mmCIF file of C-alpha atoms and ligand atoms in Angstrom:
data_model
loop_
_atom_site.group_PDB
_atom_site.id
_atom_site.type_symbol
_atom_site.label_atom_id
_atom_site.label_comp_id
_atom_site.label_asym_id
_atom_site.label_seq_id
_atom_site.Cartn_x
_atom_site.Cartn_y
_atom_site.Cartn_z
ATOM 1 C CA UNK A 1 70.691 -18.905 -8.841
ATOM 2 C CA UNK A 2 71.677 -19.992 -5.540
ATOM 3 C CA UNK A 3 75.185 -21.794 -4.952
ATOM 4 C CA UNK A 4 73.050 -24.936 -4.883
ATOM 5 C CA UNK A 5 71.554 -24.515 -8.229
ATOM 6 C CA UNK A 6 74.960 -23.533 -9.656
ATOM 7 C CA UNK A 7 76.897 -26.553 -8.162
ATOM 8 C CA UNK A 8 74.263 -29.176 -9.690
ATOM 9 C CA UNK A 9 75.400 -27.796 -12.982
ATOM 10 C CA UNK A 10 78.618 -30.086 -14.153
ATOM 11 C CA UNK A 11 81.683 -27.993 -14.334
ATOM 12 C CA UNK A 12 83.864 -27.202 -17.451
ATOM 13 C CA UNK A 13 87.050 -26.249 -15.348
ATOM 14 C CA UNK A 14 86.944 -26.264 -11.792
ATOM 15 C CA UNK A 15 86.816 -29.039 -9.385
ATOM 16 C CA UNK A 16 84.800 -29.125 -6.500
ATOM 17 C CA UNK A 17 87.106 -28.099 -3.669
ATOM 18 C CA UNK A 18 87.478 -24.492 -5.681
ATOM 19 C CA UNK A 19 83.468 -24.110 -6.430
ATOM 20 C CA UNK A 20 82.553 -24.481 -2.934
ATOM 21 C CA UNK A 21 85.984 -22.450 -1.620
ATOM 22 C CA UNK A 22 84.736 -19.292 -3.963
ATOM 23 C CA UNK A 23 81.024 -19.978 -1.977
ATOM 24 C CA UNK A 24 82.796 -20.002 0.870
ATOM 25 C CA UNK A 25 85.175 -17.116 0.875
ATOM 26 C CA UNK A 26 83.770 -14.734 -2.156
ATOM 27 C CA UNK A 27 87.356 -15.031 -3.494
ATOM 28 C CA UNK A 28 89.909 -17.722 -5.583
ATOM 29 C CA UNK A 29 92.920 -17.433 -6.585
ATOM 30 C CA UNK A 30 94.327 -20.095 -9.488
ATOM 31 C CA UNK A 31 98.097 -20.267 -9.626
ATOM 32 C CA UNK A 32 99.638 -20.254 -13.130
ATOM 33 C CA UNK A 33 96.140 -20.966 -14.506
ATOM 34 C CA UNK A 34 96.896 -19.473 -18.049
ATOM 35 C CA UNK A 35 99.671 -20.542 -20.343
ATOM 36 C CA UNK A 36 102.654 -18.072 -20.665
ATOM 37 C CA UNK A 37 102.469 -17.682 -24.575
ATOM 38 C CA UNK A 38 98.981 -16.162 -23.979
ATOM 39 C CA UNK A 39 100.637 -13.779 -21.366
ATOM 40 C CA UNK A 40 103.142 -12.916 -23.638
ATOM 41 C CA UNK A 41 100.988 -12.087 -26.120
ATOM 42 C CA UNK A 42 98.939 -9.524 -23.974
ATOM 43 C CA UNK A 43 101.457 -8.322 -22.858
ATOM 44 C CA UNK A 44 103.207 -7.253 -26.316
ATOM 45 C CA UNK A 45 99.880 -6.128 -27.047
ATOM 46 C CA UNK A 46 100.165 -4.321 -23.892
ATOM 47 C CA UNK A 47 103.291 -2.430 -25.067
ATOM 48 C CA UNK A 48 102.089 -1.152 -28.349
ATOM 49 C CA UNK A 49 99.315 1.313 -25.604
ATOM 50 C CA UNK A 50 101.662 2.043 -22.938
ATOM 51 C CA UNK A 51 103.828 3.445 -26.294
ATOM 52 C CA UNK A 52 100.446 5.304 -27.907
ATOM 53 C CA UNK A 53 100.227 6.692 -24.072
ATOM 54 C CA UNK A 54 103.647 8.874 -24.611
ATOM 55 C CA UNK A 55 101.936 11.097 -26.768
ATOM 56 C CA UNK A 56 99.220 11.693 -24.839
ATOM 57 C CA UNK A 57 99.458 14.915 -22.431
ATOM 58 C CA UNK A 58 95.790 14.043 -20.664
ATOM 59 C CA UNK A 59 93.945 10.879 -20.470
ATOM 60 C CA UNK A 60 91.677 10.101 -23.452
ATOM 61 C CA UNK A 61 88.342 7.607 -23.948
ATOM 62 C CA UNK A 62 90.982 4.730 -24.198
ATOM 63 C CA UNK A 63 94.016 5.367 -21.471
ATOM 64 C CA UNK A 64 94.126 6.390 -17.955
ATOM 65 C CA UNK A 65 97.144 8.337 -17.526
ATOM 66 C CA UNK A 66 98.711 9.468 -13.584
ATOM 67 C CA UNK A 67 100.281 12.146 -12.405
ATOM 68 C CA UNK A 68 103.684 12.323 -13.582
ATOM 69 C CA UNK A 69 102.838 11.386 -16.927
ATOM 70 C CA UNK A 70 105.928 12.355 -19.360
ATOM 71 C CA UNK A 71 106.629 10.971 -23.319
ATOM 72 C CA UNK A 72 109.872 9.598 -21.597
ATOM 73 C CA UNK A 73 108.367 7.868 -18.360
ATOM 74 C CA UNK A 74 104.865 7.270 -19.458
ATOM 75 C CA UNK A 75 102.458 6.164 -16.317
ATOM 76 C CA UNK A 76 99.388 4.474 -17.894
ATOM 77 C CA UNK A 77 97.103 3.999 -14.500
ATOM 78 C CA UNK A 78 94.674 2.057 -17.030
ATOM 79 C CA UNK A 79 93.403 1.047 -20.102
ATOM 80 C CA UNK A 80 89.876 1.717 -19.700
ATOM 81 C CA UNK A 81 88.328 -1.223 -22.142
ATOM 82 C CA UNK A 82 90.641 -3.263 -23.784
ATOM 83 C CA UNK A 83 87.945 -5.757 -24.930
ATOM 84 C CA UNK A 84 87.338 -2.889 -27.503
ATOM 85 C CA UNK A 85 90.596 -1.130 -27.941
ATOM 86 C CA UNK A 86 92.481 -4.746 -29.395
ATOM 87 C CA UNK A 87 90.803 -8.087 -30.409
ATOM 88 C CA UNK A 88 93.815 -9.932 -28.435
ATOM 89 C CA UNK A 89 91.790 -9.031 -25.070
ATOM 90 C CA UNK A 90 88.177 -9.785 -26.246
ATOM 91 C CA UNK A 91 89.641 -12.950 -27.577
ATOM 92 C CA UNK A 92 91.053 -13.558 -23.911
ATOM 93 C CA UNK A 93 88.289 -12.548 -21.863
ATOM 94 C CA UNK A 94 85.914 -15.645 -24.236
ATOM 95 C CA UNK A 95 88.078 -17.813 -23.783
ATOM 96 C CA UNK A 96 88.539 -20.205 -20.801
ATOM 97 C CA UNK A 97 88.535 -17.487 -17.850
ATOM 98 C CA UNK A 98 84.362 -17.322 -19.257
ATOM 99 C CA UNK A 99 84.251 -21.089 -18.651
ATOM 100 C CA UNK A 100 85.392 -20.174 -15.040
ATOM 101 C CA UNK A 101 82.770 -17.674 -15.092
ATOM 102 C CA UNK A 102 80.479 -20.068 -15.648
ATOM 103 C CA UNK A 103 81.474 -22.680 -13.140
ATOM 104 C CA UNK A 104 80.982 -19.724 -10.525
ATOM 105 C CA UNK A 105 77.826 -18.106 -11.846
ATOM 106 C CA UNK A 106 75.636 -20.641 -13.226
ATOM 107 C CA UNK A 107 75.139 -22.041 -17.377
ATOM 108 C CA UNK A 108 74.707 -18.930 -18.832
ATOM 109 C CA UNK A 109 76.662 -15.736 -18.210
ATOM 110 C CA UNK A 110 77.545 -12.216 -20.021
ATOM 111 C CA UNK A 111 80.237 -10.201 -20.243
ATOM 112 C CA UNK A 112 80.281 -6.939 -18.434
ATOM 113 C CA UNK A 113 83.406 -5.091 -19.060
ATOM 114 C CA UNK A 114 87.417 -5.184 -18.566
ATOM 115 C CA UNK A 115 89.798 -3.381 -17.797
ATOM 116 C CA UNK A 116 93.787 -3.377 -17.467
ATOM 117 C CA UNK A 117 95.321 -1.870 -14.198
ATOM 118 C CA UNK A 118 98.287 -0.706 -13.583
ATOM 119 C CA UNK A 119 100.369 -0.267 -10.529
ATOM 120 C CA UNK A 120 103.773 1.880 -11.116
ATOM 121 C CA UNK A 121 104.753 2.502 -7.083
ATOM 122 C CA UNK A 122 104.820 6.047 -5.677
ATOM 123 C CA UNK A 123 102.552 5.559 -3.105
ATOM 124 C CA UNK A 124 99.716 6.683 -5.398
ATOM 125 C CA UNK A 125 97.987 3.931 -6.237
ATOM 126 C CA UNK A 126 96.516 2.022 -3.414
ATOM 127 C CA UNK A 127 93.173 0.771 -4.223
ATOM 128 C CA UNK A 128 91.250 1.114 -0.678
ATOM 129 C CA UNK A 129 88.452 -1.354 0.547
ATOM 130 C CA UNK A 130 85.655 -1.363 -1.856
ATOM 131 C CA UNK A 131 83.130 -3.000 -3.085
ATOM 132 C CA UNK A 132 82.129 -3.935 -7.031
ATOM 133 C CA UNK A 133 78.529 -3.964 -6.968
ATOM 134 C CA UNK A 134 77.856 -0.404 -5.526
ATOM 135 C CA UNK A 135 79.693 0.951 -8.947
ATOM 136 C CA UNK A 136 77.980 -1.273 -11.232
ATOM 137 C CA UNK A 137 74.456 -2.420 -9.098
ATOM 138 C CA UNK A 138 72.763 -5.550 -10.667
ATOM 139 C CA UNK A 139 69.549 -6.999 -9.741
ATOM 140 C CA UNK A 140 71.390 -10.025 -7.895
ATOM 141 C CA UNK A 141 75.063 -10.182 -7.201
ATOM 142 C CA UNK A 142 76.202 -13.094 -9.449
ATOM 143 C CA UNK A 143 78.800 -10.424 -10.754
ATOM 144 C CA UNK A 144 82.251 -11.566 -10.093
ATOM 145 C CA UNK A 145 85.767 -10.223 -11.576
ATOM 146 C CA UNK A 146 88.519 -12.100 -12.740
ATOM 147 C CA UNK A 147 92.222 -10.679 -12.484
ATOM 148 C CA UNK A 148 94.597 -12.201 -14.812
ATOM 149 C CA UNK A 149 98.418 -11.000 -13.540
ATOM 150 C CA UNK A 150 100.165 -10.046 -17.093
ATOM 151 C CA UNK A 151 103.559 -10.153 -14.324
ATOM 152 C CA UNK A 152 104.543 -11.610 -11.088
ATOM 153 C CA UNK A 153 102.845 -9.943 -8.491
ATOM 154 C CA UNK A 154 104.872 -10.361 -4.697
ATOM 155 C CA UNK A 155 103.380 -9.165 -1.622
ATOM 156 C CA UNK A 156 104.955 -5.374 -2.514
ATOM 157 C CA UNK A 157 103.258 -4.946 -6.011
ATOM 158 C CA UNK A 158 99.961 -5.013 -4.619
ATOM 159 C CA UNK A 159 97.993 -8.111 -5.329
ATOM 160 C CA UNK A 160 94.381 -8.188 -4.969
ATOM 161 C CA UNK A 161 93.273 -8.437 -1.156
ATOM 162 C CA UNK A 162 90.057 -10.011 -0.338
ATOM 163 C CA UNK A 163 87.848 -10.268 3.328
ATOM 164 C CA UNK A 164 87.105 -13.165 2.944
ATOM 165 C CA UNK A 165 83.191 -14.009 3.971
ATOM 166 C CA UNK A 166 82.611 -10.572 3.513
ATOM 167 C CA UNK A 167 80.502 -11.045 0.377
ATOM 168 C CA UNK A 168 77.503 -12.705 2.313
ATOM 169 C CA UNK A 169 77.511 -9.608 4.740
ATOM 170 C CA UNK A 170 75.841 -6.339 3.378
ATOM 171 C CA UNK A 171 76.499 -3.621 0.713
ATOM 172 C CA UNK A 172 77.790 -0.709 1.677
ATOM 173 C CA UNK A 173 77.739 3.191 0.668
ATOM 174 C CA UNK A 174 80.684 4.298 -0.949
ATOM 175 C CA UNK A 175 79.508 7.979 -0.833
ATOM 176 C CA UNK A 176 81.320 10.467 2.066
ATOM 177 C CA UNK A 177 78.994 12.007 4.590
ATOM 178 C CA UNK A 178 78.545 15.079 2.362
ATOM 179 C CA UNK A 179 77.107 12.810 -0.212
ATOM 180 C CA UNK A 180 80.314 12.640 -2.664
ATOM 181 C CA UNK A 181 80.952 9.618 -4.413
ATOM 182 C CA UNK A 182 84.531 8.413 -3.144
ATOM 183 C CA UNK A 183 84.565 5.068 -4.798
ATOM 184 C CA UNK A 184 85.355 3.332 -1.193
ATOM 185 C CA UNK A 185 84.004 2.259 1.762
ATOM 186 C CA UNK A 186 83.689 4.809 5.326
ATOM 187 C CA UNK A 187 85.987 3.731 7.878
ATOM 188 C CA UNK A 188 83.175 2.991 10.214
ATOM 189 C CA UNK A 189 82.112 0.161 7.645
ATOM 190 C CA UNK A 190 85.470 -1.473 7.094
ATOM 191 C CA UNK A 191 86.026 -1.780 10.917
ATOM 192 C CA UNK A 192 83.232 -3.564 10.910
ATOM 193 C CA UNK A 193 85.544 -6.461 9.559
ATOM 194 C CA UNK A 194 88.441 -8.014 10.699
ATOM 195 C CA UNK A 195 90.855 -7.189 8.065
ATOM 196 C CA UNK A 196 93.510 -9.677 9.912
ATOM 197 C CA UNK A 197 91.625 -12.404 8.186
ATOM 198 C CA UNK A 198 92.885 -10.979 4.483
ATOM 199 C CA UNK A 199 93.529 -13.152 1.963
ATOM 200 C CA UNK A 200 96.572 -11.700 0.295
ATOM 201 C CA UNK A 201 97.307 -12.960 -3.833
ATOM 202 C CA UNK A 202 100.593 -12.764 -4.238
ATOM 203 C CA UNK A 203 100.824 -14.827 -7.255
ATOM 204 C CA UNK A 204 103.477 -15.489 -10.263
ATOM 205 C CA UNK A 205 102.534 -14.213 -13.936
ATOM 206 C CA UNK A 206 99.045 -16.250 -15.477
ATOM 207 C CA UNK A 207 97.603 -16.573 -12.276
ATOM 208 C CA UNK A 208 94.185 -15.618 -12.116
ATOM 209 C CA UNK A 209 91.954 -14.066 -9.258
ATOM 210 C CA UNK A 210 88.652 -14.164 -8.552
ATOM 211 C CA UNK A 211 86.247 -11.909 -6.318
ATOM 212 C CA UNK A 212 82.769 -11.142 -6.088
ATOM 213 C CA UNK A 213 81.273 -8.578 -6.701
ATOM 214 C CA UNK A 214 79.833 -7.937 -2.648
ATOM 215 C CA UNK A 215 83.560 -9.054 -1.631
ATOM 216 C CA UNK A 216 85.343 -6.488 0.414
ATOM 217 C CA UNK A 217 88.339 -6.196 -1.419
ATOM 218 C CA UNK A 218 91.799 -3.570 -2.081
ATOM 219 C CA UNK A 219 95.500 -3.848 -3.031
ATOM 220 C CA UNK A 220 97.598 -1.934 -1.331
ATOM 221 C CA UNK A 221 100.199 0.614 -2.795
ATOM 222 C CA UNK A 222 103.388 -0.940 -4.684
ATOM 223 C CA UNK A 223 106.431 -0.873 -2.586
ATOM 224 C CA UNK A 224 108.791 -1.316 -6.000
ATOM 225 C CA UNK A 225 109.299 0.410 -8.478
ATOM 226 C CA UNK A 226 108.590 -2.907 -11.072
ATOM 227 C CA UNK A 227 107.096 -4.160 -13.495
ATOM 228 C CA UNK A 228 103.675 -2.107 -13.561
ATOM 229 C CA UNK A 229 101.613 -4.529 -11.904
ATOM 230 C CA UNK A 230 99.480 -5.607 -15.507
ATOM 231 C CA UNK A 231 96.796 -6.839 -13.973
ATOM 232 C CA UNK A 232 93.491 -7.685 -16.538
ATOM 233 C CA UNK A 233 90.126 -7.723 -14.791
ATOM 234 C CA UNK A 234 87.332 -9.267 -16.989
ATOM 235 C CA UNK A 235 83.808 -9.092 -15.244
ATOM 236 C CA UNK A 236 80.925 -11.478 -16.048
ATOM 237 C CA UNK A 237 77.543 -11.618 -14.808
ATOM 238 C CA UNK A 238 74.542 -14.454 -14.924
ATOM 239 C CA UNK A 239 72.311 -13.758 -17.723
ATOM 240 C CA UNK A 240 69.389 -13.036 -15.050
ATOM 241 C CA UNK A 241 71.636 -10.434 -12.642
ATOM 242 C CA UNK A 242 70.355 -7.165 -15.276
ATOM 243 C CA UNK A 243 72.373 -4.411 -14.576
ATOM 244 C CA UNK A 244 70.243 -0.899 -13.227
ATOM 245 C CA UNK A 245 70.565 1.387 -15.852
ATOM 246 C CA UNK A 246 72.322 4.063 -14.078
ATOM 247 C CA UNK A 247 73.952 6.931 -15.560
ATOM 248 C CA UNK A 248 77.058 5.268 -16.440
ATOM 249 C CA UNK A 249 79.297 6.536 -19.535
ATOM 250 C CA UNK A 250 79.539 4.503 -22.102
ATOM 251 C CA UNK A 251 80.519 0.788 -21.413
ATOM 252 C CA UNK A 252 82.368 -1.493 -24.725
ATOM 253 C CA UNK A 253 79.908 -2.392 -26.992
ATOM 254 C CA UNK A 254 80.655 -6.024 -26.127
ATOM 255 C CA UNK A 255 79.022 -5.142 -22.714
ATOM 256 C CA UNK A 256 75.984 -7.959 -22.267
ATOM 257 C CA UNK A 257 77.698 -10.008 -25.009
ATOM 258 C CA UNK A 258 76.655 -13.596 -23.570
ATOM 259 C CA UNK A 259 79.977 -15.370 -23.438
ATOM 260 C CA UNK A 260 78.484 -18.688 -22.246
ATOM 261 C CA UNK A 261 74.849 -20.514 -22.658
ATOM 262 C CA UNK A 262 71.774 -18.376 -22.953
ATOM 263 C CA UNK A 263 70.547 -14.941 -22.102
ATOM 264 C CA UNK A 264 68.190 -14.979 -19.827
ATOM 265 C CA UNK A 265 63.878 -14.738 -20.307
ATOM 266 C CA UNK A 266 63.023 -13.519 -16.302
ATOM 267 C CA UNK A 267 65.220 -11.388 -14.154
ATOM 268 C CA UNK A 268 66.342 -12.955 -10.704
ATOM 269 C CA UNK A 269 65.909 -10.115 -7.817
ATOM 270 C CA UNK A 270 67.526 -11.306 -4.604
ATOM 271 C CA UNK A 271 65.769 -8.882 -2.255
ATOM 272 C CA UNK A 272 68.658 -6.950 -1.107
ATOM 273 C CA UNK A 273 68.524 -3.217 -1.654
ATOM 274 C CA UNK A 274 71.712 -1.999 -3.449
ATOM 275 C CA UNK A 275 72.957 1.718 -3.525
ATOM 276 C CA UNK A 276 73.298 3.406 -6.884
ATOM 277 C CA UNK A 277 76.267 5.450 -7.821
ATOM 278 C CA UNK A 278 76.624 9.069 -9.180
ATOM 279 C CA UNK A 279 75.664 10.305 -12.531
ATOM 280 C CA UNK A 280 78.969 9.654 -14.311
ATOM 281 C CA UNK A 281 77.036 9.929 -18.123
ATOM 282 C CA UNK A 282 79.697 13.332 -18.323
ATOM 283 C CA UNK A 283 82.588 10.546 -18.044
ATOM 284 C CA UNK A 284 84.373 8.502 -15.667
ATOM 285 C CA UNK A 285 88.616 7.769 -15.130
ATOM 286 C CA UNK A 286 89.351 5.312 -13.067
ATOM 287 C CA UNK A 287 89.208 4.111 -9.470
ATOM 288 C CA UNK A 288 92.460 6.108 -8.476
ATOM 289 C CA UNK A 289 91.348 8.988 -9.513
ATOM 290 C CA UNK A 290 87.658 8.460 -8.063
ATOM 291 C CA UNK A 291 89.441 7.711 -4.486
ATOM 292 C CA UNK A 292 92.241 10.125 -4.500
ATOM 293 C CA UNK A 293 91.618 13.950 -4.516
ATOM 294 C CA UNK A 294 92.055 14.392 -8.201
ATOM 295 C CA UNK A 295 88.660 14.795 -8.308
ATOM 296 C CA UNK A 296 87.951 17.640 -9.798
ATOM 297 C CA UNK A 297 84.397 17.830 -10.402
ATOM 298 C CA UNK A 298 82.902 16.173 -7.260
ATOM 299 C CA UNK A 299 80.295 13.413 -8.211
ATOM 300 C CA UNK A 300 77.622 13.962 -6.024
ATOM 301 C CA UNK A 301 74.109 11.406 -5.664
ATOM 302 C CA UNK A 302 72.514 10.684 -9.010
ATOM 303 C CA UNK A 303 69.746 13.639 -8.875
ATOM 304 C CA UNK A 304 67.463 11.245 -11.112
ATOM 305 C CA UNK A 305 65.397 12.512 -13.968
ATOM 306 C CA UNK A 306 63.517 15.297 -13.235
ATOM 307 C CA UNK A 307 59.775 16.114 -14.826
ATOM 308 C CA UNK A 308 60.355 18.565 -17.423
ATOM 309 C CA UNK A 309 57.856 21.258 -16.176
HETATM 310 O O1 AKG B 401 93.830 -2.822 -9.850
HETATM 311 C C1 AKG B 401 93.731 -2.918 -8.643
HETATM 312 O O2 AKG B 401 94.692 -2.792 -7.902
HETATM 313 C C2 AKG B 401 92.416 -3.245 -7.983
HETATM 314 C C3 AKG B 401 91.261 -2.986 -8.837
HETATM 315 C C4 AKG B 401 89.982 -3.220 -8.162
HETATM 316 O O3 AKG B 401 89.869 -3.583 -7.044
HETATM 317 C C5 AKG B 401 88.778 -2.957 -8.933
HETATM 318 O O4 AKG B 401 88.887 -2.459 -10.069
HETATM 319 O O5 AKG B 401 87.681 -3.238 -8.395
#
């Protein structure tokens, strides 16, 4: 659908003003959009994995853990899909963030997948200027990602940092020159933006974000040594944007659960060409690890299925 076609659908949540601003920008932010008792809530959920994480000594199907992991000082980068791991998050991510969803993507929209991100200072955990789409290529891009801050998040704890425009621009590569998946853009791409124009979320505990999923986007490293930077990114899709089956791990098996209106009969193809990511079917961590060196095992191009001569 284009923005037309989604704006001539009534809205369950958003005004106006906010519909065409996302259009505009490829980014939202809504300030203390969700009531604190549902914050709390996550976040005592929250606890009960960052305490499961102590006993872990390497990171497992369900937790991301960084360097400097220790029982004592546990560092829980992320919890890979907490739509599966507690029903407190899948009840969260069908609840009203989906009806924002659906104000931005059209009637009828399915969940993709969440995760919770964590941010715990050191200097290690800038996110750097990415785009969504390249990791999870659709065949349009009415893929977004809403961020729902568990904790204040200042200008030091790395909000979520969007270019704003940047989404009607192209797709980049987020492969190096040697053909290794890095998870982020070259430099020669980025400066082809003006990153003075950032949009900067800074935002106080329920506040939500939105990006999508062709939106230039990054947080920079934490400054403090806070709170942990909770932040819970549910990502929808229209029913029509199918996803490329690429050789992803395994998603939740609520991935493609529609969470508003109907799934969709035809596929919508918008023409653009979109670059596929590495074969990650032998497992995937997170996007620190993917843009840090930590990578161990190099993921190269996805060699494609080969005839079995
Ligand atoms: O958690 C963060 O700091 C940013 C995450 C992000 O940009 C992403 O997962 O696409």
């Amino acid at each position: 659908m284009t923005p037309e076609q989604i704006l001539s659908n009534p809205p369950r949540v958003l005004c106006q003003a906010q519909r065409d601003s996302y259009f505009e920008t490829g980014c939202l932010m809504l300030e203390s959009f969700i009531p604190i008792d549902v914050i709390d809530h996550l976040n005592e959920v929250t606890k009960t994995f960052i305490e499961k994480s102590r006993t872990l000594a390497e990171s497992n199907d369900e937790i991301d853990i960084g360097p400097g992991h220790t029982p004592e000082n546990p560092v829980v980068r992320r919890l890979k899909y907490p739509d599966k791991s507690h029903q407190a998050y899948w009840d969260f991510t069908t609840g009203i963030i989906a009806d924002v969803a659906a104000d931005l993507l059209g009637p009828d929209i399915y969940f993709h997948h969440s995760k919770l991100n964590f941010k715990w200072g050191g200097g290690t955990d800038e996110v750097k200027w990415h785009q969504d789409l390249p990791f999870y290529p659709h065949t349009n891009a009415n893929v977004l990602a809403i961020g729902t801050y568990l904790a204040d998040v200042t200008i030091d704890d790395g909000p979520l940092a969007v270019i704003p425009g940047s989404h009607k621009t192209q797709i980049h590569e987020q492969f190096d020159d040697n053909g290794i998946w890095t998870g982020s853009m070259r430099d020669e791409d980025v400066a082809l933006y003006d990153t003075d124009t950032t949009i900067y979320m800074p935002a106080p505990k329920g506040s939500i974000t939105i990006h999508h999923s062709r939106a230039v986007h990054s947080t920079k490293p934490t400054t403090t040594t806070g709170n942990g930077r909770p932040l819970l990114i549910n990502s929808y899709a229209a029913a029509d944007a199918f996803p490329y089956t690429t050789p992803k791990n395994t998603y939740s098996p609520h991935g493609r659960t529609i969470v508003r209106g109907e799934p969709a009969k035809w596929a919508h193809m918008d023409g653009s060409p979109c670059p596929i990511p590495p074969d990650w079917s032998e497992g995937y961590t997170s996007i620190y690890a993917q843009q840090s060196d930590e990578n161990s095992r190099p993921t190269p191009r996805d060699p494609g299925i080969r005839p079995n001569l």
